[in-house]
CSV table of C-alpha atoms and ligand atoms in Angstrom, one decimal:
chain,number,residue,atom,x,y,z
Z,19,UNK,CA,1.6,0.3,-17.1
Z,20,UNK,CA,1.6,2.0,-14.4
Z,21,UNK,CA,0.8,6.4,-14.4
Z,22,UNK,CA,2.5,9.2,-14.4
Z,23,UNK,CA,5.7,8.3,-12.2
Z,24,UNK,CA,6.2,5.0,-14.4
Z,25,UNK,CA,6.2,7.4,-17.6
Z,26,UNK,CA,8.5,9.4,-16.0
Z,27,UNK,CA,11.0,6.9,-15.0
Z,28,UNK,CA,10.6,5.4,-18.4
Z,29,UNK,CA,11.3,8.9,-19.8
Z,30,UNK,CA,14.8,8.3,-17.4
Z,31,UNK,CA,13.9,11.0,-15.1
Z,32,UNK,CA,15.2,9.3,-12.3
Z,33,UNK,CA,17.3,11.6,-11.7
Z,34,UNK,CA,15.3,14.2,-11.2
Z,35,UNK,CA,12.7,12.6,-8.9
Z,36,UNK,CA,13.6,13.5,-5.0
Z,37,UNK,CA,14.2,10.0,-2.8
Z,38,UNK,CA,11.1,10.5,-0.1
Z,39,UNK,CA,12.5,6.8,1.5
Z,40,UNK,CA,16.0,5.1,1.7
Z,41,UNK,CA,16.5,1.9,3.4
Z,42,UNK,CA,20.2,0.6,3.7
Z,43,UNK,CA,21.3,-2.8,4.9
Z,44,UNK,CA,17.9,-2.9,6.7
Z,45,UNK,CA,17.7,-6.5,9.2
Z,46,UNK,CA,15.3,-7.8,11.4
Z,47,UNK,CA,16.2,-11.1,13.6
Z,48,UNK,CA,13.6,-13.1,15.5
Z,49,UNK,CA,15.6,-14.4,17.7
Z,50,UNK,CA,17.8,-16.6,15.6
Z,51,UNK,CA,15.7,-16.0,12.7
Z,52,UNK,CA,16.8,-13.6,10.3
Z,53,UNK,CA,13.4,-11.9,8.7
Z,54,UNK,CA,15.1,-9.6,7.2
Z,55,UNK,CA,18.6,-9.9,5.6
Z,56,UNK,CA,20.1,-6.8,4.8
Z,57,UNK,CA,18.0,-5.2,2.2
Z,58,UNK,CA,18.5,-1.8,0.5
Z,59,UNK,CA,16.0,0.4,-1.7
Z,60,UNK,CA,14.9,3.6,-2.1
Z,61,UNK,CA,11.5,5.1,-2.8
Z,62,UNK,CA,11.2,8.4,-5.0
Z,63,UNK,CA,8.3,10.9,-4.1
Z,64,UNK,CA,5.1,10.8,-6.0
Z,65,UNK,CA,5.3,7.0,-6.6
Z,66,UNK,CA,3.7,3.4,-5.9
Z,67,UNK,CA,5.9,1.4,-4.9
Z,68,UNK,CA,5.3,-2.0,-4.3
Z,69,UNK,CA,7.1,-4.7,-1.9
Z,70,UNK,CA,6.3,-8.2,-3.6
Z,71,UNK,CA,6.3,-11.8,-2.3
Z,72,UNK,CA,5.4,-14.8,-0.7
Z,73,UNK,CA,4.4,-15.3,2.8
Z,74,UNK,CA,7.0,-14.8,5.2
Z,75,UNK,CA,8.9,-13.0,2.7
Z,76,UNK,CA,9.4,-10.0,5.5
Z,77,UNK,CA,7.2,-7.6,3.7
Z,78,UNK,CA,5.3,-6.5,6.4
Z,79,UNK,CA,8.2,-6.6,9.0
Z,80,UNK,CA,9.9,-4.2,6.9
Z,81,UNK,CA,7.0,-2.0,6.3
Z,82,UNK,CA,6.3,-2.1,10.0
Z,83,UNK,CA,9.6,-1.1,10.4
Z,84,UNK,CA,9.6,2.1,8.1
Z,85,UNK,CA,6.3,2.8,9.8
Z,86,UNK,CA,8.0,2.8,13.1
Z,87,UNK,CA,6.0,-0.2,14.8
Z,88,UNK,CA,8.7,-2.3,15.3
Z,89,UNK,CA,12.6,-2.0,16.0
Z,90,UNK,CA,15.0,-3.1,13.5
Z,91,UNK,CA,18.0,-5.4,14.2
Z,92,UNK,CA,20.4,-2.8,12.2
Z,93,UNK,CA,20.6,-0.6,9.1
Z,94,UNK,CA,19.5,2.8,8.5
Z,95,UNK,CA,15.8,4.1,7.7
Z,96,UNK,CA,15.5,7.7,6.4
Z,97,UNK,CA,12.2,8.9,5.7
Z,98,UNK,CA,11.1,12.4,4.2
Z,99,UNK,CA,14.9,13.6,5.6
Z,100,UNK,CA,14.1,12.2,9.2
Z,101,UNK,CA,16.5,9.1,10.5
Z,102,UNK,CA,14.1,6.4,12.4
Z,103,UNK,CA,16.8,6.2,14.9
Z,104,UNK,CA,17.1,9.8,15.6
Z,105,UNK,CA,13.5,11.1,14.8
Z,106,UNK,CA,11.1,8.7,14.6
Z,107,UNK,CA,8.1,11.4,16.1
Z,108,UNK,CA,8.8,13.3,13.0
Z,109,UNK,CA,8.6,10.4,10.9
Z,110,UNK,CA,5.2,9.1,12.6
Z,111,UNK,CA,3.8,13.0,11.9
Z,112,UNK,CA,4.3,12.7,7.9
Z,113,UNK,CA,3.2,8.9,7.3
Z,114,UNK,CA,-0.4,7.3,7.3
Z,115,UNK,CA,-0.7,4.0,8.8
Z,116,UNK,CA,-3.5,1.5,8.5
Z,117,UNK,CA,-5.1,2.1,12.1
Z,118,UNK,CA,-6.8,-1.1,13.6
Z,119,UNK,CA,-10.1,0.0,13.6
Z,120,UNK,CA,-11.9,-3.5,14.3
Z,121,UNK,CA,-13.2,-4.1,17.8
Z,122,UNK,CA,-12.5,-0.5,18.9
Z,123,UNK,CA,-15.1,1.3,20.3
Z,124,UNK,CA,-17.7,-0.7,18.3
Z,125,UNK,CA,-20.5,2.1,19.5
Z,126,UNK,CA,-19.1,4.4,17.0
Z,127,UNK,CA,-19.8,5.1,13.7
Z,128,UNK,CA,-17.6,6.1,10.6
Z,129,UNK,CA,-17.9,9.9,11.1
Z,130,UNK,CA,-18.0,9.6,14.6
Z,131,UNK,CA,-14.5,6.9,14.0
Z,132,UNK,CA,-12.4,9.5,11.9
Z,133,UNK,CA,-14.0,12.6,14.2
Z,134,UNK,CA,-12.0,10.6,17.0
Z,135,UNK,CA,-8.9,9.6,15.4
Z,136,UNK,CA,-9.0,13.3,14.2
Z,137,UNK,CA,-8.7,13.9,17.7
Z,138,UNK,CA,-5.9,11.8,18.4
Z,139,UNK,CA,-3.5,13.0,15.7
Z,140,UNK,CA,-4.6,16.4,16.4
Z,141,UNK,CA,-5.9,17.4,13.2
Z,142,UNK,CA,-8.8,19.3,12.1
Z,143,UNK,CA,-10.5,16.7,9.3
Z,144,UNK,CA,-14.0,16.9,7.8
Z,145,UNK,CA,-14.9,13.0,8.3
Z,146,UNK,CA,-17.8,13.5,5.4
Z,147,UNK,CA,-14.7,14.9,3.0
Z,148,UNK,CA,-12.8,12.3,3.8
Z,149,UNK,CA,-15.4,9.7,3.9
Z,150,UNK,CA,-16.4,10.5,0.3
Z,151,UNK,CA,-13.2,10.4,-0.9
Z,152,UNK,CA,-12.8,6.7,-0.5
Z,153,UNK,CA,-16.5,6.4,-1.4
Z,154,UNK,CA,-17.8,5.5,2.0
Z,155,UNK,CA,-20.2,8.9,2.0
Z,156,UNK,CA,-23.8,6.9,2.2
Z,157,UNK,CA,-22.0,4.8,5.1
Z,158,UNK,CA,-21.1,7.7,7.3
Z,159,UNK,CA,-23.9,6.4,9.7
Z,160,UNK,CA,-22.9,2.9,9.9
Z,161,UNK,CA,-20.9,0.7,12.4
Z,162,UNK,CA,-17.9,-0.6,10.9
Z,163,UNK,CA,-18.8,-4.3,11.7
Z,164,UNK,CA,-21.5,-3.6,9.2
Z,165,UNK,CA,-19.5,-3.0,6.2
Z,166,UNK,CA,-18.5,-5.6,3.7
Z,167,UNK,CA,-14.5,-6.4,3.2
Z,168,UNK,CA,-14.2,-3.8,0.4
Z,169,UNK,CA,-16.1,-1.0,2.7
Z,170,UNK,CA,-14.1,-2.2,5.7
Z,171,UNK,CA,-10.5,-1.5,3.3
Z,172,UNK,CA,-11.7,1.7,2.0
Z,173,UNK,CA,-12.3,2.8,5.5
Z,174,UNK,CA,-9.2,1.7,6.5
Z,175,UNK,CA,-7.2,3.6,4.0
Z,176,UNK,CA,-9.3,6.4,4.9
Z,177,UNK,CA,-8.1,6.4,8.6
Z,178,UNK,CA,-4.3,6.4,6.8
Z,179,UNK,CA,-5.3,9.8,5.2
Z,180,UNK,CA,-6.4,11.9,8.4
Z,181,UNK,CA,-3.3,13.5,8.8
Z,182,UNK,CA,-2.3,14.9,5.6
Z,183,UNK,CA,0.6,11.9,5.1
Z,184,UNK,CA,3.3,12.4,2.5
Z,185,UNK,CA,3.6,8.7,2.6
Z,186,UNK,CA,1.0,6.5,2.7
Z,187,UNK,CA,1.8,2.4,3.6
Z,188,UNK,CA,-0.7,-0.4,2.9
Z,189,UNK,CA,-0.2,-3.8,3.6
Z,190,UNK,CA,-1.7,-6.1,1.8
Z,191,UNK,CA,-5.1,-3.7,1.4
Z,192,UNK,CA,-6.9,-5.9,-1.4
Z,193,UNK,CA,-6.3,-9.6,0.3
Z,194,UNK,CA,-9.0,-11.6,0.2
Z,195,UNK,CA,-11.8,-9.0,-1.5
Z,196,UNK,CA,-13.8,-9.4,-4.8
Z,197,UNK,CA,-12.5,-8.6,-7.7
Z,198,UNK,CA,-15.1,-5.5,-8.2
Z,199,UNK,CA,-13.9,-4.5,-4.9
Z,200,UNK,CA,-10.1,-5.2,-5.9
Z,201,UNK,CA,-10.5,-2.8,-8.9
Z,202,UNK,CA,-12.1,-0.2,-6.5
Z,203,UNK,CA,-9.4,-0.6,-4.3
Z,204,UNK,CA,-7.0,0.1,-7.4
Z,205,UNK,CA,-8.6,3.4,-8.2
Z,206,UNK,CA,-8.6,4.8,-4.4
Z,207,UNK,CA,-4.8,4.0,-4.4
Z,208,UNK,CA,-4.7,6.0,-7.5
Z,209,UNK,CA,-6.2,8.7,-6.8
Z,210,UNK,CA,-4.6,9.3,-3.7
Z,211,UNK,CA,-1.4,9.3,-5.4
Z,212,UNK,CA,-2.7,11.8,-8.1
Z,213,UNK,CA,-2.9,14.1,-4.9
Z,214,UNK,CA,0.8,13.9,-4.6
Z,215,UNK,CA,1.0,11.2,-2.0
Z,216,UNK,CA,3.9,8.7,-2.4
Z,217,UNK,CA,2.2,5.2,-1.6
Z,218,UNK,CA,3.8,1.8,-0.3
Z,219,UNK,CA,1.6,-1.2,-0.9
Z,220,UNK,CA,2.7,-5.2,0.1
Z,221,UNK,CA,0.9,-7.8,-2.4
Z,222,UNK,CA,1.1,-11.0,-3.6
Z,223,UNK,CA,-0.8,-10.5,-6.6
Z,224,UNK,CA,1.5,-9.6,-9.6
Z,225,UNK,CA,-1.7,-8.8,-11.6
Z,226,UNK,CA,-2.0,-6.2,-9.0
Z,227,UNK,CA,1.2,-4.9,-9.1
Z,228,UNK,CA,1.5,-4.4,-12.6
Z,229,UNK,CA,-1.2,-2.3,-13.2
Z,230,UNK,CA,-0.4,-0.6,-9.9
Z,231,UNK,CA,2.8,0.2,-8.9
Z,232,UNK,CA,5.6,2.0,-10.9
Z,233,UNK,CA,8.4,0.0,-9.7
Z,234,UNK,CA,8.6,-3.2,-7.4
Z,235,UNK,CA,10.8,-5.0,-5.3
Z,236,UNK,CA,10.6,-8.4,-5.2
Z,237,UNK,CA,11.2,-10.3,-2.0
Z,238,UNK,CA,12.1,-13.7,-1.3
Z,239,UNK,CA,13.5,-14.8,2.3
Z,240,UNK,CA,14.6,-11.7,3.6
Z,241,UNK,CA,16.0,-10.5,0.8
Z,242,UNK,CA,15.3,-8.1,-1.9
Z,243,UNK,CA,15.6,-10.5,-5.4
Z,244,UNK,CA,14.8,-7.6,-8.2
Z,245,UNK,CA,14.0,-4.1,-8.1
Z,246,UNK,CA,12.9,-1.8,-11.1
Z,247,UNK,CA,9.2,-0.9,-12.8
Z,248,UNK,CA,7.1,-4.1,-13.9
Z,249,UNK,CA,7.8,-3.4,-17.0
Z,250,UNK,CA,11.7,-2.9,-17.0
Z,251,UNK,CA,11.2,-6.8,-15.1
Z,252,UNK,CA,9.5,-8.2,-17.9
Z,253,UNK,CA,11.4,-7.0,-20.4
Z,254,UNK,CA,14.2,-8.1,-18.9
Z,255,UNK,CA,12.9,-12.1,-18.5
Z,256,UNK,CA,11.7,-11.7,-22.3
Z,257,UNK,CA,15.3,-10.9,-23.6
Z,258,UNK,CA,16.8,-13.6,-21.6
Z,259,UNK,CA,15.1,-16.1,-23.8
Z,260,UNK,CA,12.3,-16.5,-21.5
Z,261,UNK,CA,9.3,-18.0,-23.4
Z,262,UNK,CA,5.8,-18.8,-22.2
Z,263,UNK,CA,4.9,-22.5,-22.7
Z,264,UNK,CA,2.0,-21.9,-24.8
Z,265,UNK,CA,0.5,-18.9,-26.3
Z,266,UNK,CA,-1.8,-17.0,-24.2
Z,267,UNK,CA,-5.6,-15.7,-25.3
Z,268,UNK,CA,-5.7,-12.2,-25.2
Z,269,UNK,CA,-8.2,-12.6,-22.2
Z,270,UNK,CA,-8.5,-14.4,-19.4
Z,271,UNK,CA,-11.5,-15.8,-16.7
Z,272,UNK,CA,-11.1,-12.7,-14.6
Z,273,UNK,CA,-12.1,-10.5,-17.7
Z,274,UNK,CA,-14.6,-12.8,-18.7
Z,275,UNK,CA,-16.0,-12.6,-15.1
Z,276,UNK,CA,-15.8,-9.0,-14.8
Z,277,UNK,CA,-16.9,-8.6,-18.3
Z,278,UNK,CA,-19.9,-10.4,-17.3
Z,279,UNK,CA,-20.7,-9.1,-14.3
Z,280,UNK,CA,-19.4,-5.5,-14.5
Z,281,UNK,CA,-17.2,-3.3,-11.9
Z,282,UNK,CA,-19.8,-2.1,-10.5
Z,283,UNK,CA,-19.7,-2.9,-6.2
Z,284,UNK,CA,-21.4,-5.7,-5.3
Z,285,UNK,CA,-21.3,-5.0,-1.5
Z,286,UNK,CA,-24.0,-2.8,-0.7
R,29,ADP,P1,5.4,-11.3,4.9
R,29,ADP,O1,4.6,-10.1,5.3
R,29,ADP,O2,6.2,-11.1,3.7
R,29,ADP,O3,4.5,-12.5,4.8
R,29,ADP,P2,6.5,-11.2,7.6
R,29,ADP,O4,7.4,-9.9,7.6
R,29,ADP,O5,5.2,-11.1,8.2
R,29,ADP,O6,6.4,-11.7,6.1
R,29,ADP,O7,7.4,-12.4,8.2
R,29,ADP,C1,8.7,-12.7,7.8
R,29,ADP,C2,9.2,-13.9,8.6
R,29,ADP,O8,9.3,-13.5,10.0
R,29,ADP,C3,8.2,-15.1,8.7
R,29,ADP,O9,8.9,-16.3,8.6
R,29,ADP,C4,7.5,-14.9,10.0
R,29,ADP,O10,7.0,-16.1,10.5
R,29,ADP,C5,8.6,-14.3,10.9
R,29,ADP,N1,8.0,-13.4,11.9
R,29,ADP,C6,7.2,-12.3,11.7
R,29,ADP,N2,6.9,-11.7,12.9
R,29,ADP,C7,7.5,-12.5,13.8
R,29,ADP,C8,7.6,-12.4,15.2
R,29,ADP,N3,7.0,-11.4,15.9
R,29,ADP,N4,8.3,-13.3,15.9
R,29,ADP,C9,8.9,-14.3,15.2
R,29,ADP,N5,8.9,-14.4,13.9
R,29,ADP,C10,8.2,-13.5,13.2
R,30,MG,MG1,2.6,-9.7,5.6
C-alpha cells in the first residue's frame, strides 16, 4: 500500500521525516455551528496524506483553512515553518491551490490559461511542460469547457503546480469521474509526489485512499476519529476481532469492469 513514505513510516522512520504541516486544536464555528471541533494532526514532508469522511465532515473547511481561504475560529496552523496567523503571504507563496478555472475568461485556452495564471503568481512556467505533465499536451489548444471531467481535473491540478508548491491540496479531485479517469487521476497524484511534493487530498472513497495515501485521518463531525497509514487502520480493526461477514472473492465488479474495458482514457 501506499509508496515510498508508507515504506518508510512502516520502516518506523517517523522520526526522521521533517513535519511540513501541524494543526493544533484547529475550530471553525458557523455561527453556532461548530464545523470543526478542535482537531490536531500533523503532516510529514514527502507524503499523501489524506483527510477522509462523509459529507459535512469539515474536510474541506479545514483544508480551506490550511490553504488560507477562510479564517479559523481558533487553534494554530503552521505550514513549511510559517504561522497562518502571522504569515499567511508566505504560506500562500509555497502551496498550490486548486484555482477555479471554470467560467473565467472562457476565450482562453489551456496554454493561454496557465500563461496567465503564470502571470499572476509571477512565475516564469512553460504551459506546454506543464501541460504534458498532467497529460493535457494534445489539448493545449482547447477551451476548457471542452474537456471532459478527467481533462477538466488534470487541468486543475495542473493550475496547483504553477508555482513550484511544496504542498500541494486537493479536494475531492476524482469525485464524480470514471473509473479510467480515477486511476489516471491516481498516477498524476503520484508522480507529483515522486517530485518531492507533499500532497493533501479530501475523499470519500476508501478504495482511493488506500492505494493512495500513506496515512489518513478519518473525520466524522468535526472531529478527527483515527489517524495512522491504511494499513496500520486495518490492522488494527482485524486484531480487534473484526471479521467480515462473508468471505470476499479476490476480485470485485470494478476489476472486472476495468479488466474488461482497460485503463486506457475513454474521454477523448
Ligand atoms: P466536507 O468537506 O467534509 O463535506 P465541509 O467542511 O464542507 O465538510 O462542511 C462541514 C460542515 O460545515 C457542514 O455541515 C456544512 O454544511 C457546514 N458549512 C460549510 N461551510 C459553511 C458556511 N459557509 N456556512 C455555514 N455552514 C457551513
Ligand atoms: Mg468538501
Amino acid at each position: 500500500m501506499g509508496g515510498a513514505g508508507a515504506t518508510a513510516l512502516h520502516a518506523g522512520c517517523e522520526t526522521h521525516m521533517k513535519t511540513i504541516i501541524s494543526v493544533s486544536n484547529l475550530t471553525k464555528h458557523y455561527g453556532s455551528f461548530e464545523a470543526v471541533k478542535g482537531i490536531s494532526f500533523e503532516v510529514k514532508e514527502g507524503e499523501i496524506f489524506g483527510l477522509l469522511g462523509p459529507n459535512g465532515a469539515g474536510k474541506s473547511t479545514t483544508l480551506e483553512i490550511m490553504e488560507t481561504l477562510r479564517a479559523k475560529t481558533s487553534g494554530k496552523v503552521v505550514i513549511d515553518g510559517f504561522d497562518l496567523d502571522q504569515q499567511p503571504h508566505e504560506i500562500k507563496k509555497v502551496i498550490g491551490v486548486q484555482l477555479q478555472t471554470s467560467g473565467f475568461y472562457p476565450g482562453l485556452n489551456l496554454r493561454e490559461l496557465i500563461e496567465m495564471f503564470g502571470g499572476l503568481y509571477n512565475q516564469r512556467v512553460d504551459p506546454l511542460e506543464l501541460l504534458q505533465l498532467v497529460n493535457l499536451q494534445d489539448k493545449a489548444k482547447a477551451k476548457y469547457k471542452e474537456l471532459s471531467g478527467g481533462q477538466k481535473q488534470r487541468f486543475s491540478i495542473a493550475t496547483t503546480l504553477i508555482n513550484k508548491p511544496r504542498i500541494v491540496f486537493l479536494d475531492e479531485p476524482t469525485t464524480g469521474l470514471d473509473p479510467q479517469a480515477r486511476r489516471n487521476l491516481w498516477e498524476l497524484v503520484k508522480r507529483i509526489r515522486s517530485e518531492g511534493t507533499t500532497v493533501i487530498i479530501t475523499t470519500h472513497y476508501m478504495d482511493e485512499a488506500e492505494v493512495l495515501c500513506d496515512r489518513v485521518a478519518i473525520m466524522d463531525a468535526g472531529k478527527i476519529i483515527a489517524i495512522d497509514s491504511p494499513d496500520a487502520l486495518i490492522d488494527h480493526l482485524v486484531a480487534s476481532g473484526f471479521e467480515r461477514p462473508k468471505e470476499m472473492k479476490k476480485a470485485n465488479l470494478e476489476d472486472v469492469f476495468i479488466h474488461l474495458t482497460g485503463h486506457a482514457l475513454r474521454e477523448d
